[in-house]
PDB file of C-alpha atoms in Angstrom:
ATOM      1  CA  ASP A   1     -85.178-145.193 -47.815  1.00 54.00           C
ATOM      2  CA  THR A   2     -84.640-148.444 -45.970  1.00 76.00           C
ATOM      3  CA  GLY A   3     -85.994-150.580 -48.791  1.00 93.00           C
ATOM      4  CA  VAL A   4     -88.602-153.308 -48.788  1.00 97.00           C
ATOM      5  CA  SER A   5     -88.154-155.711 -45.885  1.00 97.00           C
ATOM      6  CA  GLN A   6     -89.405-159.297 -45.831  1.00 98.00           C
ATOM      7  CA  ASP A   7     -89.534-161.710 -42.935  1.00 97.00           C
ATOM      8  CA  PRO A   8     -88.543-164.485 -42.587  1.00 97.00           C
ATOM      9  CA  ARG A   9     -85.843-164.941 -45.231  1.00 97.00           C
ATOM     10  CA  HIS A  10     -86.258-168.703 -45.180  1.00 97.00           C
ATOM     11  CA  LYS A  11     -89.094-170.964 -44.043  1.00 98.00           C
ATOM     12  CA  ILE A  12     -89.135-174.740 -44.005  1.00 98.00           C
ATOM     13  CA  THR A  13     -92.475-176.341 -43.251  1.00 98.00           C
ATOM     14  CA  LYS A  14     -94.150-179.695 -43.521  1.00 98.00           C
ATOM     15  CA  ARG A  15     -96.892-180.339 -46.003  1.00 98.00           C
ATOM     16  CA  GLY A  16    -100.273-179.415 -44.592  1.00 97.00           C
ATOM     17  CA  GLN A  17     -99.002-176.723 -42.241  1.00 98.00           C
ATOM     18  CA  ASN A  18     -99.941-173.052 -42.475  1.00 98.00           C
ATOM     19  CA  VAL A  19     -97.309-170.357 -43.011  1.00 98.00           C
ATOM     20  CA  THR A  20     -97.408-166.573 -42.874  1.00 98.00           C
ATOM     21  CA  PHE A  21     -94.947-164.126 -44.391  1.00 98.00           C
ATOM     22  CA  ARG A  22     -94.597-160.444 -43.627  1.00 98.00           C
ATOM     23  CA  CYS A  23     -93.630-157.542 -45.878  1.00 98.00           C
ATOM     24  CA  ASP A  24     -92.781-154.002 -44.804  1.00 97.00           C
ATOM     25  CA  PRO A  25     -92.839-151.726 -47.860  1.00 96.00           C
ATOM     26  CA  ILE A  26     -91.020-148.459 -48.420  1.00 95.00           C
ATOM     27  CA  SER A  27     -93.038-146.187 -46.146  1.00 91.00           C
ATOM     28  CA  GLU A  28     -94.093-143.572 -48.703  1.00 90.00           C
ATOM     29  CA  HIS A  29     -95.272-146.128 -51.264  1.00 92.00           C
ATOM     30  CA  ASN A  30     -99.018-146.634 -51.617  1.00 91.00           C
ATOM     31  CA  ARG A  31     -98.857-149.822 -53.713  1.00 92.00           C
ATOM     32  CA  LEU A  32     -97.726-153.204 -52.449  1.00 95.00           C
ATOM     33  CA  TYR A  33     -97.346-156.337 -54.568  1.00 95.00           C
ATOM     34  CA  TRP A  34     -96.763-160.039 -53.980  1.00 96.00           C
ATOM     35  CA  TYR A  35     -94.994-162.161 -56.586  1.00 96.00           C
ATOM     36  CA  ARG A  36     -93.820-165.759 -56.606  1.00 96.00           C
ATOM     37  CA  GLN A  37     -90.685-167.036 -58.331  1.00 96.00           C
ATOM     38  CA  THR A  38     -89.824-170.670 -58.949  1.00 95.00           C
ATOM     39  CA  LEU A  39     -86.509-172.020 -60.190  1.00 92.00           C
ATOM     40  CA  GLY A  40     -85.726-171.012 -63.764  1.00 91.00           C
ATOM     41  CA  GLN A  41     -88.739-168.729 -64.042  1.00 94.00           C
ATOM     42  CA  GLY A  42     -89.310-165.036 -63.762  1.00 95.00           C
ATOM     43  CA  PRO A  43     -91.438-163.579 -60.969  1.00 96.00           C
ATOM     44  CA  GLU A  44     -95.165-164.271 -61.355  1.00 95.00           C
ATOM     45  CA  PHE A  45     -97.760-161.807 -60.122  1.00 93.00           C
ATOM     46  CA  LEU A  46     -99.990-162.922 -57.258  1.00 94.00           C
ATOM     47  CA  THR A  47    -101.806-159.851 -55.958  1.00 94.00           C
ATOM     48  CA  TYR A  48    -101.489-156.163 -55.239  1.00 92.00           C
ATOM     49  CA  PHE A  49    -102.844-153.535 -52.880  1.00 93.00           C
ATOM     50  CA  GLN A  50    -103.334-149.848 -53.247  1.00 91.00           C
ATOM     51  CA  ASN A  51    -103.290-148.548 -49.707  1.00 90.00           C
ATOM     52  CA  GLU A  52    -105.410-151.099 -47.820  1.00 90.00           C
ATOM     53  CA  ALA A  53    -107.554-152.162 -50.779  1.00 90.00           C
ATOM     54  CA  GLN A  54    -106.693-155.409 -52.569  1.00 89.00           C
ATOM     55  CA  LEU A  55    -107.276-154.445 -56.205  1.00 87.00           C
ATOM     56  CA  GLU A  56    -106.278-157.520 -58.162  1.00 85.00           C
ATOM     57  CA  LYS A  57    -105.636-161.209 -57.597  1.00 86.00           C
ATOM     58  CA  SER A  58    -104.027-163.606 -60.048  1.00 87.00           C
ATOM     59  CA  ARG A  59    -105.619-166.942 -60.841  1.00 82.00           C
ATOM     60  CA  LEU A  60    -102.411-168.384 -59.332  1.00 81.00           C
ATOM     61  CA  LEU A  61    -103.720-167.261 -55.956  1.00 84.00           C
ATOM     62  CA  SER A  62    -105.809-170.254 -54.959  1.00 88.00           C
ATOM     63  CA  ASP A  63    -108.247-170.132 -52.059  1.00 92.00           C
ATOM     64  CA  ARG A  64    -105.479-171.466 -49.803  1.00 95.00           C
ATOM     65  CA  PHE A  65    -103.698-168.147 -50.187  1.00 96.00           C
ATOM     66  CA  SER A  66    -104.781-164.941 -48.485  1.00 95.00           C
ATOM     67  CA  ALA A  67    -103.125-161.556 -48.321  1.00 96.00           C
ATOM     68  CA  GLU A  68    -103.891-158.596 -46.126  1.00 95.00           C
ATOM     69  CA  ARG A  69    -102.636-155.089 -45.762  1.00 95.00           C
ATOM     70  CA  PRO A  70    -104.254-153.623 -42.654  1.00 88.00           C
ATOM     71  CA  LYS A  71    -104.164-149.842 -42.442  1.00 85.00           C
ATOM     72  CA  GLY A  72    -102.274-149.688 -45.736  1.00 83.00           C
ATOM     73  CA  SER A  73     -98.913-150.335 -44.098  1.00 90.00           C
ATOM     74  CA  PHE A  74     -97.248-153.768 -43.832  1.00 96.00           C
ATOM     75  CA  SER A  75     -98.737-156.808 -45.534  1.00 97.00           C
ATOM     76  CA  THR A  76     -99.005-160.490 -44.729  1.00 97.00           C
ATOM     77  CA  LEU A  77     -99.321-163.432 -47.091  1.00 97.00           C
ATOM     78  CA  GLU A  78    -100.716-166.614 -45.567  1.00 97.00           C
ATOM     79  CA  ILE A  79    -100.693-170.030 -47.193  1.00 97.00           C
ATOM     80  CA  GLN A  80    -102.960-172.631 -45.601  1.00 97.00           C
ATOM     81  CA  ARG A  81    -102.470-176.394 -45.911  1.00 97.00           C
ATOM     82  CA  THR A  82     -99.184-175.999 -47.753  1.00 97.00           C
ATOM     83  CA  GLU A  83     -98.358-178.316 -50.641  1.00 96.00           C
ATOM     84  CA  GLN A  84     -94.962-179.213 -52.120  1.00 96.00           C
ATOM     85  CA  GLY A  85     -95.855-177.180 -55.196  1.00 95.00           C
ATOM     86  CA  ASP A  86     -95.945-174.068 -52.996  1.00 97.00           C
ATOM     87  CA  SER A  87     -92.157-174.246 -52.601  1.00 97.00           C
ATOM     88  CA  ALA A  88     -90.861-171.036 -54.154  1.00 97.00           C
ATOM     89  CA  MET A  89     -89.404-167.619 -53.467  1.00 97.00           C
ATOM     90  CA  TYR A  90     -92.136-165.183 -52.410  1.00 98.00           C
ATOM     91  CA  LEU A  91     -91.261-161.629 -53.352  1.00 97.00           C
ATOM     92  CA  CYS A  92     -92.851-158.461 -52.067  1.00 97.00           C
ATOM     93  CA  ALA A  93     -92.545-155.139 -53.859  1.00 96.00           C
ATOM     94  CA  SER A  94     -93.818-151.625 -53.348  1.00 94.00           C
ATOM     95  CA  SER A  95     -94.154-148.523 -55.475  1.00 91.00           C
ATOM     96  CA  PHE A  96     -95.900-145.245 -56.068  1.00 89.00           C
ATOM     97  CA  ILE A  97     -98.667-145.425 -58.657  1.00 83.00           C
ATOM     98  CA  ASN A  98     -97.156-145.569 -62.179  1.00 80.00           C
ATOM     99  CA  SER A  99     -93.614-146.019 -60.874  1.00 85.00           C
ATOM    100  CA  PRO A 100     -91.132-148.890 -60.983  1.00 88.00           C
ATOM    101  CA  LEU A 101     -91.529-151.663 -58.443  1.00 92.00           C
ATOM    102  CA  HIS A 102     -88.947-151.944 -55.665  1.00 94.00           C
ATOM    103  CA  PHE A 103     -88.538-155.542 -54.580  1.00 96.00           C
ATOM    104  CA  GLY A 104     -87.508-157.011 -51.265  1.00 97.00           C
ATOM    105  CA  ASN A 105     -85.065-159.914 -51.007  1.00 97.00           C
ATOM    106  CA  GLY A 106     -87.852-162.437 -50.703  1.00 97.00           C
ATOM    107  CA  THR A 107     -88.894-165.299 -48.432  1.00 98.00           C
ATOM    108  CA  ARG A 108     -87.794-168.731 -49.607  1.00 97.00           C
ATOM    109  CA  LEU A 109     -90.387-171.369 -48.724  1.00 98.00           C
ATOM    110  CA  THR A 110     -89.542-175.049 -48.717  1.00 98.00           C
ATOM    111  CA  VAL A 111     -92.392-177.501 -48.164  1.00 98.00           C
ATOM    112  CA  THR A 112     -91.214-181.000 -47.213  1.00 97.00           C
TER     113      THR A 112
ATOM    114  CA  ASP B   1     -98.515-169.314 -73.100  1.00 74.00           C
ATOM    115  CA  GLN B   2     -95.535-167.060 -72.424  1.00 86.00           C
ATOM    116  CA  GLN B   3     -96.280-163.451 -73.241  1.00 93.00           C
ATOM    117  CA  VAL B   4     -92.713-162.269 -72.571  1.00 97.00           C
ATOM    118  CA  LYS B   5     -89.878-164.401 -73.891  1.00 97.00           C
ATOM    119  CA  GLN B   6     -86.168-164.251 -73.281  1.00 97.00           C
ATOM    120  CA  ASN B   7     -84.836-166.954 -75.547  1.00 93.00           C
ATOM    121  CA  SER B   8     -81.216-166.856 -74.417  1.00 95.00           C
ATOM    122  CA  PRO B   9     -80.802-168.405 -70.951  1.00 96.00           C
ATOM    123  CA  SER B  10     -77.215-167.179 -70.747  1.00 97.00           C
ATOM    124  CA  LEU B  11     -74.749-164.789 -72.336  1.00 97.00           C
ATOM    125  CA  SER B  12     -71.015-164.423 -71.820  1.00 98.00           C
ATOM    126  CA  VAL B  13     -69.061-161.310 -72.858  1.00 98.00           C
ATOM    127  CA  GLN B  14     -65.617-159.888 -72.289  1.00 98.00           C
ATOM    128  CA  GLU B  15     -65.152-156.911 -69.998  1.00 98.00           C
ATOM    129  CA  GLY B  16     -65.273-153.648 -71.945  1.00 97.00           C
ATOM    130  CA  ARG B  17     -67.329-155.097 -74.798  1.00 98.00           C
ATOM    131  CA  ILE B  18     -71.027-154.609 -75.490  1.00 98.00           C
ATOM    132  CA  SER B  19     -73.659-156.880 -73.916  1.00 98.00           C
ATOM    133  CA  ILE B  20     -76.940-157.206 -75.824  1.00 98.00           C
ATOM    134  CA  LEU B  21     -79.867-158.886 -74.101  1.00 98.00           C
ATOM    135  CA  ASN B  22     -83.001-159.594 -76.102  1.00 98.00           C
ATOM    136  CA  CYS B  23     -86.677-159.896 -75.263  1.00 98.00           C
ATOM    137  CA  ASP B  24     -89.752-160.653 -77.379  1.00 98.00           C
ATOM    138  CA  TYR B  25     -93.392-160.198 -76.461  1.00 97.00           C
ATOM    139  CA  THR B  26     -96.661-161.355 -77.932  1.00 96.00           C
ATOM    140  CA  ASN B  27     -99.317-159.148 -76.304  1.00 92.00           C
ATOM    141  CA  SER B  28     -99.941-156.022 -78.380  1.00 92.00           C
ATOM    142  CA  MET B  29    -101.618-154.405 -75.352  1.00 89.00           C
ATOM    143  CA  PHE B  30     -98.273-154.060 -73.580  1.00 91.00           C
ATOM    144  CA  ASP B  31     -97.294-150.402 -73.499  1.00 90.00           C
ATOM    145  CA  TYR B  32     -94.543-150.255 -70.899  1.00 91.00           C
ATOM    146  CA  PHE B  33     -91.400-152.330 -70.677  1.00 93.00           C
ATOM    147  CA  LEU B  34     -88.815-152.649 -67.955  1.00 93.00           C
ATOM    148  CA  TRP B  35     -85.526-154.376 -67.299  1.00 97.00           C
ATOM    149  CA  TYR B  36     -84.611-155.687 -63.881  1.00 97.00           C
ATOM    150  CA  LYS B  37     -81.277-157.030 -62.677  1.00 97.00           C
ATOM    151  CA  LYS B  38     -81.048-159.750 -60.055  1.00 96.00           C
ATOM    152  CA  TYR B  39     -78.038-160.871 -58.028  1.00 95.00           C
ATOM    153  CA  PRO B  40     -78.147-164.191 -56.148  1.00 91.00           C
ATOM    154  CA  ALA B  41     -80.009-164.077 -52.833  1.00 88.00           C
ATOM    155  CA  GLU B  42     -81.385-160.595 -53.612  1.00 92.00           C
ATOM    156  CA  GLY B  43     -84.629-159.338 -55.066  1.00 94.00           C
ATOM    157  CA  PRO B  44     -84.800-157.891 -58.583  1.00 96.00           C
ATOM    158  CA  THR B  45     -83.554-154.311 -58.923  1.00 96.00           C
ATOM    159  CA  PHE B  46     -85.076-151.888 -61.423  1.00 95.00           C
ATOM    160  CA  LEU B  47     -82.640-150.918 -64.152  1.00 97.00           C
ATOM    161  CA  ILE B  48     -84.336-149.005 -66.955  1.00 96.00           C
ATOM    162  CA  SER B  49     -87.737-148.698 -68.630  1.00 93.00           C
ATOM    163  CA  ILE B  50     -89.294-147.546 -71.877  1.00 93.00           C
ATOM    164  CA  SER B  51     -92.761-146.462 -72.882  1.00 91.00           C
ATOM    165  CA  SER B  52     -94.271-147.673 -76.141  1.00 91.00           C
ATOM    166  CA  ILE B  53     -94.334-144.090 -77.429  1.00 91.00           C
ATOM    167  CA  LYS B  54     -90.534-144.155 -77.577  1.00 94.00           C
ATOM    168  CA  ASP B  55     -88.077-146.371 -79.414  1.00 96.00           C
ATOM    169  CA  LYS B  56     -85.013-145.705 -77.283  1.00 97.00           C
ATOM    170  CA  ASN B  57     -84.179-144.783 -73.712  1.00 97.00           C
ATOM    171  CA  GLU B  58     -80.678-144.291 -72.385  1.00 97.00           C
ATOM    172  CA  ASP B  59     -79.323-144.145 -68.844  1.00 97.00           C
ATOM    173  CA  GLY B  60     -75.567-144.103 -68.516  1.00 97.00           C
ATOM    174  CA  ARG B  61     -74.120-147.378 -69.797  1.00 98.00           C
ATOM    175  CA  PHE B  62     -77.595-148.850 -70.298  1.00 98.00           C
ATOM    176  CA  THR B  63     -79.788-148.316 -73.363  1.00 98.00           C
ATOM    177  CA  VAL B  64     -83.089-150.005 -74.120  1.00 98.00           C
ATOM    178  CA  PHE B  65     -84.379-150.201 -77.691  1.00 98.00           C
ATOM    179  CA  LEU B  66     -87.996-150.966 -78.573  1.00 98.00           C
ATOM    180  CA  ASN B  67     -89.189-152.215 -81.964  1.00 97.00           C
ATOM    181  CA  LYS B  68     -92.978-152.299 -81.717  1.00 96.00           C
ATOM    182  CA  SER B  69     -93.596-153.712 -85.173  1.00 96.00           C
ATOM    183  CA  ALA B  70     -91.375-156.687 -84.331  1.00 97.00           C
ATOM    184  CA  LYS B  71     -92.593-156.833 -80.716  1.00 97.00           C
ATOM    185  CA  HIS B  72     -88.964-156.892 -79.681  1.00 98.00           C
ATOM    186  CA  LEU B  73     -86.845-155.006 -77.192  1.00 97.00           C
ATOM    187  CA  SER B  74     -83.188-155.176 -76.315  1.00 98.00           C
ATOM    188  CA  LEU B  75     -80.928-153.947 -73.536  1.00 98.00           C
ATOM    189  CA  HIS B  76     -77.449-152.766 -74.457  1.00 98.00           C
ATOM    190  CA  ILE B  77     -74.754-152.437 -71.825  1.00 98.00           C
ATOM    191  CA  VAL B  78     -71.651-150.543 -72.946  1.00 98.00           C
ATOM    192  CA  PRO B  79     -68.993-151.043 -71.732  1.00 98.00           C
ATOM    193  CA  SER B  80     -69.730-154.232 -69.828  1.00 98.00           C
ATOM    194  CA  GLN B  81     -68.166-154.603 -66.384  1.00 98.00           C
ATOM    195  CA  PRO B  82     -67.691-157.699 -64.199  1.00 97.00           C
ATOM    196  CA  GLY B  83     -70.145-156.192 -61.691  1.00 96.00           C
ATOM    197  CA  ASP B  84     -72.837-156.407 -64.378  1.00 98.00           C
ATOM    198  CA  SER B  85     -72.792-160.201 -64.033  1.00 98.00           C
ATOM    199  CA  ALA B  86     -76.334-161.043 -62.917  1.00 98.00           C
ATOM    200  CA  VAL B  87     -79.639-162.380 -64.203  1.00 98.00           C
ATOM    201  CA  TYR B  88     -81.534-159.822 -66.285  1.00 98.00           C
ATOM    202  CA  PHE B  89     -85.315-159.961 -66.496  1.00 98.00           C
ATOM    203  CA  CYS B  90     -87.444-158.273 -69.109  1.00 97.00           C
ATOM    204  CA  ALA B  91     -90.934-157.276 -67.920  1.00 95.00           C
ATOM    205  CA  ALA B  92     -93.981-155.731 -69.543  1.00 93.00           C
ATOM    206  CA  SER B  93     -97.234-154.170 -68.475  1.00 90.00           C
ATOM    207  CA  ALA B  94    -100.427-152.911 -70.046  1.00 85.00           C
ATOM    208  CA  GLY B  95    -101.578-149.529 -68.832  1.00 70.00           C
ATOM    209  CA  ASN B  96     -98.340-147.821 -67.783  1.00 58.00           C
ATOM    210  CA  TYR B  97     -96.936-149.988 -64.995  1.00 50.00           C
ATOM    211  CA  GLY B  98    -100.312-151.651 -64.950  1.00 47.00           C
ATOM    212  CA  GLY B  99    -101.936-148.438 -63.863  1.00 47.00           C
ATOM    213  CA  SER B 100    -105.302-150.104 -63.695  1.00 46.00           C
ATOM    214  CA  GLN B 101    -104.105-153.676 -63.450  1.00 51.00           C
ATOM    215  CA  GLY B 102    -101.087-153.500 -61.220  1.00 62.00           C
ATOM    216  CA  ASN B 103     -99.043-156.365 -62.490  1.00 84.00           C
ATOM    217  CA  LEU B 104     -95.914-156.972 -64.515  1.00 91.00           C
ATOM    218  CA  ILE B 105     -95.343-159.963 -66.786  1.00 93.00           C
ATOM    219  CA  PHE B 106     -91.753-161.183 -66.562  1.00 96.00           C
ATOM    220  CA  GLY B 107     -89.618-163.250 -68.894  1.00 97.00           C
ATOM    221  CA  LYS B 108     -87.552-166.164 -67.598  1.00 97.00           C
ATOM    222  CA  GLY B 109     -84.359-164.153 -67.474  1.00 97.00           C
ATOM    223  CA  THR B 110     -80.926-164.189 -69.110  1.00 98.00           C
ATOM    224  CA  LYS B 111     -77.824-164.859 -67.026  1.00 98.00           C
ATOM    225  CA  LEU B 112     -75.073-162.464 -68.068  1.00 98.00           C
ATOM    226  CA  SER B 113     -71.451-163.271 -67.258  1.00 98.00           C
ATOM    227  CA  VAL B 114     -68.869-160.572 -67.872  1.00 98.00           C
ATOM    228  CA  LYS B 115     -65.348-161.989 -67.859  1.00 97.00           C
ATOM    229  CA  PRO B 116     -62.394-159.813 -66.822  1.00 93.00           C
TER     230      PRO B 116
END
């Protein structure tokens, strides 16, 4: 069990640029989740996949955000035309169905 | 509208004493509750959970109590150790880890400091 891996750990970008984050889940897990955490808040759900199917998206996930999980393995989260309000920690987690989520250490995005 | 509330931003206890962290929720559809611990620069780590069919679950030094009528749960850590110093998040789901919904609702967290 190598844990959930996220890349990069930190990303600084200018407003209006596109960014993409990668998440490698625990290999046996069939569910993969994306959460966002801002300062002083708990993690907020964005979306989740079961295998390669995206089953739910939060209303927080505007049309500038897109997530994919090709072949049910790793996942990417892309943010287009970034805004300063997108600055946050983006957390990926994975799990079996009906099991606790295992989180990665996150990607910290700063939009200047 | 916060569905999961942790009203104490911070808590300080002496090593060896009991730490009690509290959490309140408003959504009566929640049927599974979890506690996560988070160290700086790391992701949250699962600690302990409880189903709404139980009122207590114990794992070593950690015990979670659920009072459904009050929509309240608490995490007890006995004895507290300096290594327990972290931010603790309460989370809830509807449908057993969100079996059909897939998402957890988190509180804002309580920062626990255990002093030697």
